């Protein structure tokens, strides 16, 4: 199937998120492998926002987060739960916004040009499957609007797709 995705960059971030989430909702197909679905989510996000330098999923297995589908430069493949921004968000089961990565103790720098970051846990109820991580070369690139809509997006993903608890890469 051919998929096209165009975003009017003149819209507000809120309007872009609304269009994006609706598009992603229609792109997700629970009959296809999870890795294919998550790959398209990262592509759509990267295309929608110029402020994103890297976007990807880290998926949980045995208390470690493993690199999943992503868009951007080569990244670290394993992060312990509790370490870095991703591991801290997974441990707390809370979204973390980092305005300046140099001020986050233990930040893991996969790309030294990255300046700010948001990490959203991928959760269904109390169960955590991984995190969605977005980086930017701009300071303070992410705000409460990003948090609200990215959390909404993660909820859409976990409700629409079938996740096996721990390491849901291939169905
Ligand atoms: N900065 C993250 C590591 C992942 S990369 O940004 C892709 C962290 O501190 O967990």
Short mmCIF file of N, CA and C and ligand atoms in Angstrom, two decimals:
data_model
loop_
_atom_site.label_atom_id
_atom_site.label_comp_id
_atom_site.label_asym_id
_atom_site.label_seq_id
_atom_site.Cartn_x
_atom_site.Cartn_y
_atom_site.Cartn_z
N UNK A 1 0.84 -1.19 0.00
CA UNK A 1 0.00 0.00 0.00
C UNK A 1 0.88 1.25 0.00
N UNK A 2 0.52 2.22 -0.83
CA UNK A 2 1.27 3.47 -0.85
C UNK A 2 0.68 4.41 0.19
N UNK A 3 1.54 5.02 0.95
CA UNK A 3 1.08 5.96 1.97
C UNK A 3 1.69 7.32 1.72
N UNK A 4 0.87 8.35 1.71
CA UNK A 4 1.45 9.68 1.59
C UNK A 4 1.09 10.45 2.86
N UNK A 5 1.97 11.35 3.23
CA UNK A 5 1.76 12.10 4.45
C UNK A 5 2.34 13.48 4.27
N UNK A 6 1.45 14.46 4.14
CA UNK A 6 1.94 15.83 4.00
C UNK A 6 1.40 16.66 5.16
N UNK A 7 2.23 17.53 5.65
CA UNK A 7 1.86 18.34 6.80
C UNK A 7 2.07 19.80 6.44
N UNK A 8 1.08 20.61 6.74
CA UNK A 8 1.21 22.05 6.52
C UNK A 8 2.00 22.65 7.69
N UNK A 9 3.24 23.02 7.43
CA UNK A 9 4.12 23.48 8.52
C UNK A 9 3.74 24.87 9.04
N UNK A 10 2.76 25.50 8.38
CA UNK A 10 2.30 26.81 8.88
C UNK A 10 1.29 26.67 10.01
N UNK A 11 0.83 25.46 10.23
CA UNK A 11 -0.13 25.25 11.32
C UNK A 11 0.57 25.38 12.66
N UNK A 12 -0.22 25.58 13.73
CA UNK A 12 0.35 25.60 15.08
C UNK A 12 0.78 24.17 15.43
N UNK A 13 1.63 24.04 16.44
CA UNK A 13 2.07 22.69 16.83
C UNK A 13 0.88 21.84 17.25
N UNK A 14 -0.07 22.48 17.93
CA UNK A 14 -1.26 21.76 18.37
C UNK A 14 -2.04 21.21 17.16
N UNK A 15 -2.19 22.04 16.16
CA UNK A 15 -2.92 21.61 14.95
C UNK A 15 -2.15 20.52 14.22
N UNK A 16 -0.82 20.65 14.21
CA UNK A 16 -0.01 19.61 13.55
C UNK A 16 -0.18 18.28 14.29
N UNK A 17 -0.13 18.35 15.64
CA UNK A 17 -0.30 17.11 16.41
C UNK A 17 -1.65 16.47 16.12
N UNK A 18 -2.72 17.30 16.06
CA UNK A 18 -4.05 16.74 15.82
C UNK A 18 -4.10 16.02 14.47
N UNK A 19 -3.53 16.66 13.44
CA UNK A 19 -3.51 16.04 12.10
C UNK A 19 -2.64 14.79 12.11
N UNK A 20 -1.53 14.89 12.80
CA UNK A 20 -0.58 13.78 12.86
C UNK A 20 -1.17 12.56 13.55
N UNK A 21 -1.81 12.79 14.69
CA UNK A 21 -2.36 11.66 15.45
C UNK A 21 -3.49 10.99 14.66
N UNK A 22 -4.27 11.80 13.97
CA UNK A 22 -5.32 11.24 13.15
C UNK A 22 -4.72 10.40 12.00
N UNK A 23 -3.65 10.93 11.41
CA UNK A 23 -2.98 10.21 10.32
C UNK A 23 -2.38 8.90 10.84
N UNK A 24 -1.69 9.00 11.98
CA UNK A 24 -1.05 7.80 12.54
C UNK A 24 -2.11 6.76 12.90
N UNK A 25 -3.21 7.23 13.45
CA UNK A 25 -4.30 6.33 13.81
C UNK A 25 -4.76 5.53 12.59
N UNK A 26 -4.80 6.21 11.44
CA UNK A 26 -5.24 5.50 10.23
C UNK A 26 -4.12 4.63 9.64
N UNK A 27 -2.88 4.97 9.95
CA UNK A 27 -1.75 4.18 9.43
C UNK A 27 -1.56 2.87 10.20
N UNK A 28 -1.87 2.90 11.50
CA UNK A 28 -1.60 1.72 12.34
C UNK A 28 -2.49 0.56 11.91
N UNK A 29 -1.87 -0.60 11.77
CA UNK A 29 -2.61 -1.79 11.34
C UNK A 29 -2.21 -2.96 12.23
N UNK A 30 -3.14 -3.37 13.06
CA UNK A 30 -2.82 -4.40 14.06
C UNK A 30 -2.59 -5.77 13.41
N UNK A 31 -2.88 -5.90 12.12
CA UNK A 31 -2.61 -7.18 11.45
C UNK A 31 -1.19 -7.25 10.91
N UNK A 32 -0.47 -6.15 11.02
CA UNK A 32 0.91 -6.13 10.53
C UNK A 32 1.87 -6.10 11.72
N UNK A 33 3.13 -6.49 11.51
CA UNK A 33 4.06 -6.56 12.64
C UNK A 33 4.24 -5.21 13.34
N UNK A 34 4.45 -5.31 14.64
CA UNK A 34 4.62 -4.11 15.46
C UNK A 34 5.77 -3.24 14.95
N UNK A 35 6.85 -3.91 14.52
CA UNK A 35 8.03 -3.17 14.07
C UNK A 35 7.68 -2.29 12.86
N UNK A 36 6.80 -2.76 11.99
CA UNK A 36 6.40 -1.98 10.82
C UNK A 36 5.59 -0.77 11.26
N UNK A 37 4.66 -0.99 12.18
CA UNK A 37 3.82 0.10 12.67
C UNK A 37 4.65 1.17 13.38
N UNK A 38 5.53 0.73 14.28
CA UNK A 38 6.31 1.71 15.05
C UNK A 38 7.27 2.47 14.13
N UNK A 39 7.75 1.81 13.10
CA UNK A 39 8.65 2.48 12.15
C UNK A 39 7.95 3.66 11.50
N UNK A 40 6.71 3.44 11.07
CA UNK A 40 5.98 4.53 10.42
C UNK A 40 5.65 5.66 11.39
N UNK A 41 5.43 5.33 12.66
CA UNK A 41 5.17 6.39 13.66
C UNK A 41 6.38 7.32 13.75
N UNK A 42 7.58 6.74 13.78
CA UNK A 42 8.77 7.59 13.90
C UNK A 42 8.96 8.43 12.64
N UNK A 43 8.67 7.85 11.49
CA UNK A 43 8.82 8.60 10.23
C UNK A 43 7.85 9.77 10.19
N UNK A 44 6.60 9.52 10.59
CA UNK A 44 5.58 10.58 10.56
C UNK A 44 5.95 11.72 11.52
N UNK A 45 6.43 11.37 12.71
CA UNK A 45 6.82 12.41 13.68
C UNK A 45 7.98 13.25 13.15
N UNK A 46 8.98 12.57 12.61
CA UNK A 46 10.18 13.28 12.12
C UNK A 46 9.81 14.22 10.98
N UNK A 47 8.88 13.78 10.15
CA UNK A 47 8.47 14.59 9.01
C UNK A 47 7.64 15.79 9.46
N UNK A 48 6.89 15.62 10.54
CA UNK A 48 5.95 16.67 10.98
C UNK A 48 6.65 17.85 11.65
N UNK A 49 7.75 17.58 12.36
CA UNK A 49 8.37 18.64 13.16
C UNK A 49 9.85 18.81 12.83
N UNK A 50 10.19 19.98 12.31
CA UNK A 50 11.59 20.25 11.97
C UNK A 50 12.48 20.31 13.22
N UNK A 51 11.87 20.57 14.37
CA UNK A 51 12.67 20.69 15.59
C UNK A 51 13.22 19.34 16.08
N UNK A 52 12.68 18.25 15.53
CA UNK A 52 13.13 16.92 15.97
C UNK A 52 14.41 16.52 15.23
N UNK A 53 15.47 16.23 15.99
CA UNK A 53 16.70 15.74 15.36
C UNK A 53 16.75 14.21 15.37
N UNK A 54 16.08 13.62 16.35
CA UNK A 54 16.07 12.15 16.47
C UNK A 54 14.76 11.76 17.13
N UNK A 55 14.14 10.70 16.65
CA UNK A 55 12.92 10.19 17.30
C UNK A 55 12.93 8.68 17.19
N UNK A 56 12.64 8.02 18.29
CA UNK A 56 12.63 6.56 18.23
C UNK A 56 12.06 5.93 19.47
N UNK A 57 11.85 4.63 19.35
CA UNK A 57 11.35 3.84 20.48
C UNK A 57 12.51 3.06 21.09
N UNK A 58 12.49 2.96 22.42
CA UNK A 58 13.31 1.98 23.13
C UNK A 58 12.33 1.01 23.77
N UNK A 59 12.54 -0.28 23.56
CA UNK A 59 11.58 -1.30 24.01
C UNK A 59 12.18 -2.15 25.11
N UNK A 60 11.32 -2.46 26.07
CA UNK A 60 11.78 -3.07 27.33
C UNK A 60 11.91 -4.59 27.26
N UNK A 61 13.04 -5.06 27.74
CA UNK A 61 13.21 -6.50 27.94
C UNK A 61 14.17 -6.70 29.12
N UNK A 62 13.74 -7.47 30.10
CA UNK A 62 14.60 -7.80 31.25
C UNK A 62 15.25 -6.56 31.87
N UNK A 63 14.43 -5.56 32.18
CA UNK A 63 14.92 -4.34 32.86
C UNK A 63 15.89 -3.53 32.01
N UNK A 64 15.95 -3.79 30.73
CA UNK A 64 16.78 -2.98 29.85
C UNK A 64 15.93 -2.46 28.70
N UNK A 65 16.30 -1.27 28.22
CA UNK A 65 15.62 -0.69 27.07
C UNK A 65 16.49 -0.92 25.85
N UNK A 66 15.91 -1.55 24.83
CA UNK A 66 16.66 -1.84 23.60
C UNK A 66 16.17 -0.94 22.47
N UNK A 67 17.10 -0.45 21.69
CA UNK A 67 16.77 0.43 20.57
C UNK A 67 15.77 -0.26 19.63
N UNK A 68 14.70 0.47 19.33
CA UNK A 68 13.68 -0.02 18.40
C UNK A 68 13.67 0.85 17.15
N UNK A 69 12.54 0.88 16.44
CA UNK A 69 12.45 1.70 15.23
C UNK A 69 12.75 3.17 15.54
N UNK A 70 13.53 3.81 14.68
CA UNK A 70 13.87 5.21 14.92
C UNK A 70 14.18 5.91 13.61
N UNK A 71 14.24 7.24 13.69
CA UNK A 71 14.65 8.09 12.57
C UNK A 71 15.73 9.02 13.10
N UNK A 72 16.86 9.06 12.45
CA UNK A 72 17.94 9.93 12.89
C UNK A 72 19.26 9.20 12.87
N UNK A 73 20.23 9.80 13.58
CA UNK A 73 21.57 9.22 13.57
C UNK A 73 21.62 7.92 14.38
N UNK A 74 22.66 7.15 14.13
CA UNK A 74 22.93 5.93 14.89
C UNK A 74 22.86 6.26 16.38
N UNK A 75 22.25 5.37 17.17
CA UNK A 75 22.06 5.66 18.61
C UNK A 75 22.50 4.48 19.47
N UNK A 76 22.62 4.73 20.78
CA UNK A 76 23.02 3.64 21.67
C UNK A 76 21.92 2.58 21.68
N UNK A 77 22.34 1.34 21.76
CA UNK A 77 21.38 0.24 21.56
C UNK A 77 20.74 -0.25 22.85
N UNK A 78 21.42 -0.08 23.99
CA UNK A 78 20.88 -0.59 25.26
C UNK A 78 21.00 0.47 26.34
N UNK A 79 19.91 0.67 27.09
CA UNK A 79 19.90 1.61 28.22
C UNK A 79 19.27 0.89 29.41
N UNK A 80 19.95 0.90 30.54
CA UNK A 80 19.38 0.27 31.74
C UNK A 80 18.22 1.10 32.27
N UNK A 81 17.17 0.42 32.73
CA UNK A 81 16.09 1.14 33.40
C UNK A 81 16.70 1.87 34.60
N UNK A 82 16.37 3.15 34.73
CA UNK A 82 16.94 3.97 35.80
C UNK A 82 18.10 4.83 35.34
N UNK A 83 18.62 4.55 34.14
CA UNK A 83 19.77 5.33 33.62
C UNK A 83 19.34 6.28 32.51
N UNK A 84 20.02 7.42 32.43
CA UNK A 84 19.73 8.38 31.38
C UNK A 84 18.30 8.91 31.48
N UNK A 85 17.90 9.69 30.50
CA UNK A 85 16.54 10.24 30.51
C UNK A 85 15.54 9.12 30.20
N UNK A 86 15.90 8.27 29.24
CA UNK A 86 14.98 7.18 28.86
C UNK A 86 14.75 6.22 30.02
N UNK A 87 15.85 5.79 30.63
CA UNK A 87 15.73 4.82 31.72
C UNK A 87 15.04 5.42 32.94
N UNK A 88 15.23 6.71 33.16
CA UNK A 88 14.57 7.37 34.30
C UNK A 88 13.06 7.48 34.04
N UNK A 89 12.68 7.84 32.82
CA UNK A 89 11.24 7.92 32.48
C UNK A 89 10.60 6.54 32.61
N UNK A 90 11.34 5.49 32.21
CA UNK A 90 10.79 4.13 32.31
C UNK A 90 10.65 3.73 33.78
N UNK A 91 11.64 4.08 34.60
CA UNK A 91 11.58 3.72 36.02
C UNK A 91 10.45 4.46 36.74
N UNK A 92 10.29 5.74 36.41
CA UNK A 92 9.26 6.55 37.08
C UNK A 92 7.88 6.35 36.45
N UNK A 93 7.87 5.79 35.23
CA UNK A 93 6.63 5.67 34.44
C UNK A 93 5.98 7.04 34.26
N UNK A 94 6.84 8.00 33.97
CA UNK A 94 6.38 9.39 33.78
C UNK A 94 7.12 10.02 32.62
N UNK A 95 6.43 10.95 31.94
CA UNK A 95 7.09 11.73 30.88
C UNK A 95 8.12 12.66 31.52
N UNK A 96 9.29 12.76 30.87
CA UNK A 96 10.31 13.70 31.33
C UNK A 96 10.64 14.66 30.19
N UNK A 97 10.58 15.95 30.50
CA UNK A 97 11.02 16.99 29.55
C UNK A 97 12.34 17.54 30.07
N UNK A 98 13.35 17.54 29.19
CA UNK A 98 14.66 18.08 29.58
C UNK A 98 14.94 19.29 28.68
N UNK A 99 14.95 20.48 29.29
CA UNK A 99 15.17 21.71 28.51
C UNK A 99 16.61 21.85 28.05
N UNK A 100 17.52 21.34 28.90
CA UNK A 100 18.95 21.44 28.59
C UNK A 100 19.61 20.13 29.04
N UNK A 101 19.98 19.31 28.08
CA UNK A 101 20.49 17.98 28.44
C UNK A 101 21.76 18.05 29.29
N UNK A 102 22.51 19.13 29.16
CA UNK A 102 23.73 19.26 29.97
C UNK A 102 23.41 19.41 31.45
N UNK A 103 22.15 19.76 31.76
CA UNK A 103 21.77 19.94 33.17
C UNK A 103 21.03 18.73 33.73
N UNK A 104 20.92 17.66 32.93
CA UNK A 104 20.27 16.44 33.43
C UNK A 104 21.36 15.45 33.84
N UNK A 105 21.54 15.22 35.15
CA UNK A 105 22.61 14.31 35.58
C UNK A 105 22.40 12.91 34.99
N UNK A 106 23.42 12.40 34.36
CA UNK A 106 23.33 11.04 33.81
C UNK A 106 22.75 10.97 32.41
N UNK A 107 22.49 12.14 31.81
CA UNK A 107 22.00 12.14 30.42
C UNK A 107 22.97 11.35 29.55
N UNK A 108 22.41 10.49 28.70
CA UNK A 108 23.25 9.70 27.80
C UNK A 108 23.28 10.40 26.44
N UNK A 109 24.46 10.83 26.04
CA UNK A 109 24.59 11.61 24.79
C UNK A 109 24.88 10.68 23.62
N UNK A 110 23.85 10.37 22.85
CA UNK A 110 24.07 9.55 21.64
C UNK A 110 24.55 10.46 20.51
N UNK A 111 24.11 11.72 20.54
CA UNK A 111 24.52 12.71 19.53
C UNK A 111 24.91 13.96 20.31
N UNK A 112 26.19 14.34 20.24
CA UNK A 112 26.68 15.45 21.07
C UNK A 112 26.04 16.79 20.71
N UNK A 113 25.37 16.86 19.56
CA UNK A 113 24.70 18.12 19.18
C UNK A 113 23.32 18.25 19.82
N UNK A 114 22.82 17.18 20.40
CA UNK A 114 21.48 17.22 21.01
C UNK A 114 21.47 18.17 22.20
N UNK A 115 20.44 19.03 22.28
CA UNK A 115 20.38 20.04 23.35
C UNK A 115 19.20 19.84 24.30
N UNK A 116 18.08 19.30 23.78
CA UNK A 116 16.93 19.07 24.66
C UNK A 116 16.21 17.80 24.23
N UNK A 117 15.30 17.34 25.11
CA UNK A 117 14.76 15.98 24.90
C UNK A 117 13.43 15.83 25.61
N UNK A 118 12.57 14.96 25.08
CA UNK A 118 11.37 14.54 25.82
C UNK A 118 11.27 13.03 25.69
N UNK A 119 10.95 12.37 26.80
CA UNK A 119 10.79 10.92 26.79
C UNK A 119 9.43 10.58 27.40
N UNK A 120 8.64 9.83 26.63
CA UNK A 120 7.27 9.48 27.04
C UNK A 120 7.18 7.97 27.20
N UNK A 121 6.75 7.49 28.37
CA UNK A 121 6.61 6.04 28.53
C UNK A 121 5.47 5.49 27.69
N UNK A 122 5.70 4.31 27.16
CA UNK A 122 4.69 3.63 26.35
C UNK A 122 4.00 2.64 27.29
N UNK A 123 2.82 3.02 27.77
CA UNK A 123 2.19 2.24 28.83
C UNK A 123 0.74 1.92 28.53
N UNK A 124 0.31 0.75 29.00
CA UNK A 124 -1.12 0.40 28.98
C UNK A 124 -1.46 0.09 30.42
N UNK A 125 -2.27 0.94 31.05
CA UNK A 125 -2.50 0.80 32.48
C UNK A 125 -1.18 0.96 33.19
N UNK A 126 -0.84 -0.05 33.99
CA UNK A 126 0.39 0.02 34.77
C UNK A 126 1.57 -0.64 34.05
N UNK A 127 1.28 -1.31 32.94
CA UNK A 127 2.33 -2.06 32.24
C UNK A 127 3.11 -1.15 31.31
N UNK A 128 4.43 -1.22 31.39
CA UNK A 128 5.26 -0.39 30.51
C UNK A 128 5.95 -1.27 29.48
N UNK A 129 5.89 -0.85 28.21
CA UNK A 129 6.47 -1.63 27.12
C UNK A 129 7.77 -1.01 26.61
N UNK A 130 7.98 0.27 26.95
CA UNK A 130 9.16 0.96 26.46
C UNK A 130 8.94 2.45 26.56
N UNK A 131 9.71 3.20 25.78
CA UNK A 131 9.55 4.66 25.78
C UNK A 131 9.65 5.18 24.36
N UNK A 132 9.05 6.36 24.16
CA UNK A 132 9.22 7.12 22.92
C UNK A 132 10.13 8.29 23.26
N UNK A 133 11.24 8.41 22.54
CA UNK A 133 12.25 9.43 22.85
C UNK A 133 12.39 10.40 21.67
N UNK A 134 12.33 11.69 21.96
CA UNK A 134 12.54 12.70 20.92
C UNK A 134 13.64 13.65 21.37
N UNK A 135 14.56 13.93 20.46
CA UNK A 135 15.67 14.85 20.74
C UNK A 135 15.60 16.04 19.80
N UNK A 136 16.24 17.14 20.24
CA UNK A 136 16.31 18.33 19.39
C UNK A 136 17.68 18.98 19.52
N UNK A 137 18.08 19.67 18.44
CA UNK A 137 19.32 20.45 18.50
C UNK A 137 19.06 21.82 19.13
N UNK A 138 17.78 22.15 19.38
CA UNK A 138 17.43 23.43 20.03
C UNK A 138 17.27 23.21 21.53
N UNK A 139 17.65 24.21 22.31
CA UNK A 139 17.36 24.18 23.75
C UNK A 139 15.86 24.32 23.94
N UNK A 140 15.31 23.72 24.99
CA UNK A 140 13.89 23.85 25.36
C UNK A 140 12.94 23.66 24.18
N UNK A 141 13.20 22.66 23.37
CA UNK A 141 12.36 22.47 22.18
C UNK A 141 10.98 21.89 22.52
N UNK A 142 10.88 21.21 23.67
CA UNK A 142 9.64 20.49 23.98
C UNK A 142 8.93 21.09 25.20
N UNK A 143 7.61 21.11 25.11
CA UNK A 143 6.83 21.78 26.16
C UNK A 143 5.60 20.93 26.52
N UNK A 144 4.67 21.54 27.25
CA UNK A 144 3.49 20.81 27.71
C UNK A 144 2.62 20.35 26.54
N UNK A 145 2.60 21.10 25.46
CA UNK A 145 1.82 20.68 24.28
C UNK A 145 2.37 19.36 23.74
N UNK A 146 3.70 19.28 23.63
CA UNK A 146 4.32 18.03 23.17
C UNK A 146 3.95 16.90 24.13
N UNK A 147 4.05 17.17 25.43
CA UNK A 147 3.77 16.14 26.43
C UNK A 147 2.34 15.60 26.26
N UNK A 148 1.37 16.51 26.20
CA UNK A 148 -0.04 16.10 26.11
C UNK A 148 -0.28 15.26 24.86
N UNK A 149 0.21 15.75 23.71
CA UNK A 149 -0.10 15.05 22.46
C UNK A 149 0.73 13.77 22.28
N UNK A 150 1.97 13.79 22.76
CA UNK A 150 2.77 12.56 22.63
C UNK A 150 2.24 11.47 23.56
N UNK A 151 1.76 11.86 24.74
CA UNK A 151 1.15 10.87 25.65
C UNK A 151 -0.11 10.31 24.99
N UNK A 152 -0.88 11.21 24.38
CA UNK A 152 -2.08 10.79 23.65
C UNK A 152 -1.72 9.81 22.52
N UNK A 153 -0.65 10.14 21.80
CA UNK A 153 -0.19 9.28 20.71
C UNK A 153 0.22 7.90 21.24
N UNK A 154 0.96 7.89 22.35
CA UNK A 154 1.39 6.61 22.92
C UNK A 154 0.19 5.78 23.36
N UNK A 155 -0.84 6.43 23.89
CA UNK A 155 -2.06 5.71 24.28
C UNK A 155 -2.73 5.11 23.04
N UNK A 156 -2.79 5.90 21.97
CA UNK A 156 -3.38 5.40 20.72
C UNK A 156 -2.63 4.15 20.26
N UNK A 157 -1.30 4.22 20.34
CA UNK A 157 -0.47 3.10 19.88
C UNK A 157 -0.73 1.84 20.71
N UNK A 158 -0.72 1.98 22.04
CA UNK A 158 -0.86 0.76 22.86
C UNK A 158 -2.26 0.18 22.81
N UNK A 159 -3.25 1.04 22.52
CA UNK A 159 -4.61 0.51 22.43
C UNK A 159 -4.91 -0.08 21.06
N UNK A 160 -4.23 0.41 20.05
CA UNK A 160 -4.52 -0.05 18.70
C UNK A 160 -3.69 -1.29 18.34
N UNK A 161 -2.50 -1.39 18.90
CA UNK A 161 -1.62 -2.49 18.53
C UNK A 161 -1.53 -3.49 19.67
N UNK A 162 -1.15 -4.70 19.29
CA UNK A 162 -1.04 -5.73 20.31
C UNK A 162 0.41 -5.78 20.79
N UNK A 163 0.60 -5.48 22.07
CA UNK A 163 1.94 -5.54 22.65
C UNK A 163 2.04 -6.77 23.52
N UNK A 164 3.12 -7.52 23.32
CA UNK A 164 3.42 -8.57 24.28
C UNK A 164 4.26 -7.92 25.35
N UNK A 165 3.93 -8.18 26.60
CA UNK A 165 4.67 -7.54 27.67
C UNK A 165 6.14 -7.93 27.59
N UNK A 166 7.00 -6.95 27.56
CA UNK A 166 8.44 -7.12 27.46
C UNK A 166 8.87 -7.60 26.08
N UNK A 167 9.54 -6.76 25.40
CA UNK A 167 10.16 -7.01 24.10
C UNK A 167 9.13 -7.27 23.01
N UNK A 168 8.29 -6.29 22.79
CA UNK A 168 7.20 -6.49 21.82
C UNK A 168 7.63 -6.13 20.40
N UNK A 169 8.80 -6.55 19.97
CA UNK A 169 9.28 -6.06 18.68
C UNK A 169 8.55 -6.75 17.52
N UNK A 170 8.46 -8.05 17.58
CA UNK A 170 7.75 -8.77 16.52
C UNK A 170 6.59 -9.50 17.17
N UNK A 171 5.44 -9.40 16.56
CA UNK A 171 4.29 -10.10 17.12
C UNK A 171 4.48 -11.59 17.05
N1 LIG B 1 19.56 10.77 25.60
C1 LIG B 1 18.95 9.49 25.93
C2 LIG B 1 19.63 8.36 25.20
C3 LIG B 1 18.99 8.01 23.90
S1 LIG B 1 19.40 9.04 22.66
O1 LIG B 1 18.99 10.39 22.98
C4 LIG B 1 18.81 8.56 21.21
C5 LIG B 1 19.01 9.26 27.42
O2 LIG B 1 19.66 10.02 28.16
O3 LIG B 1 18.40 8.29 27.88
#
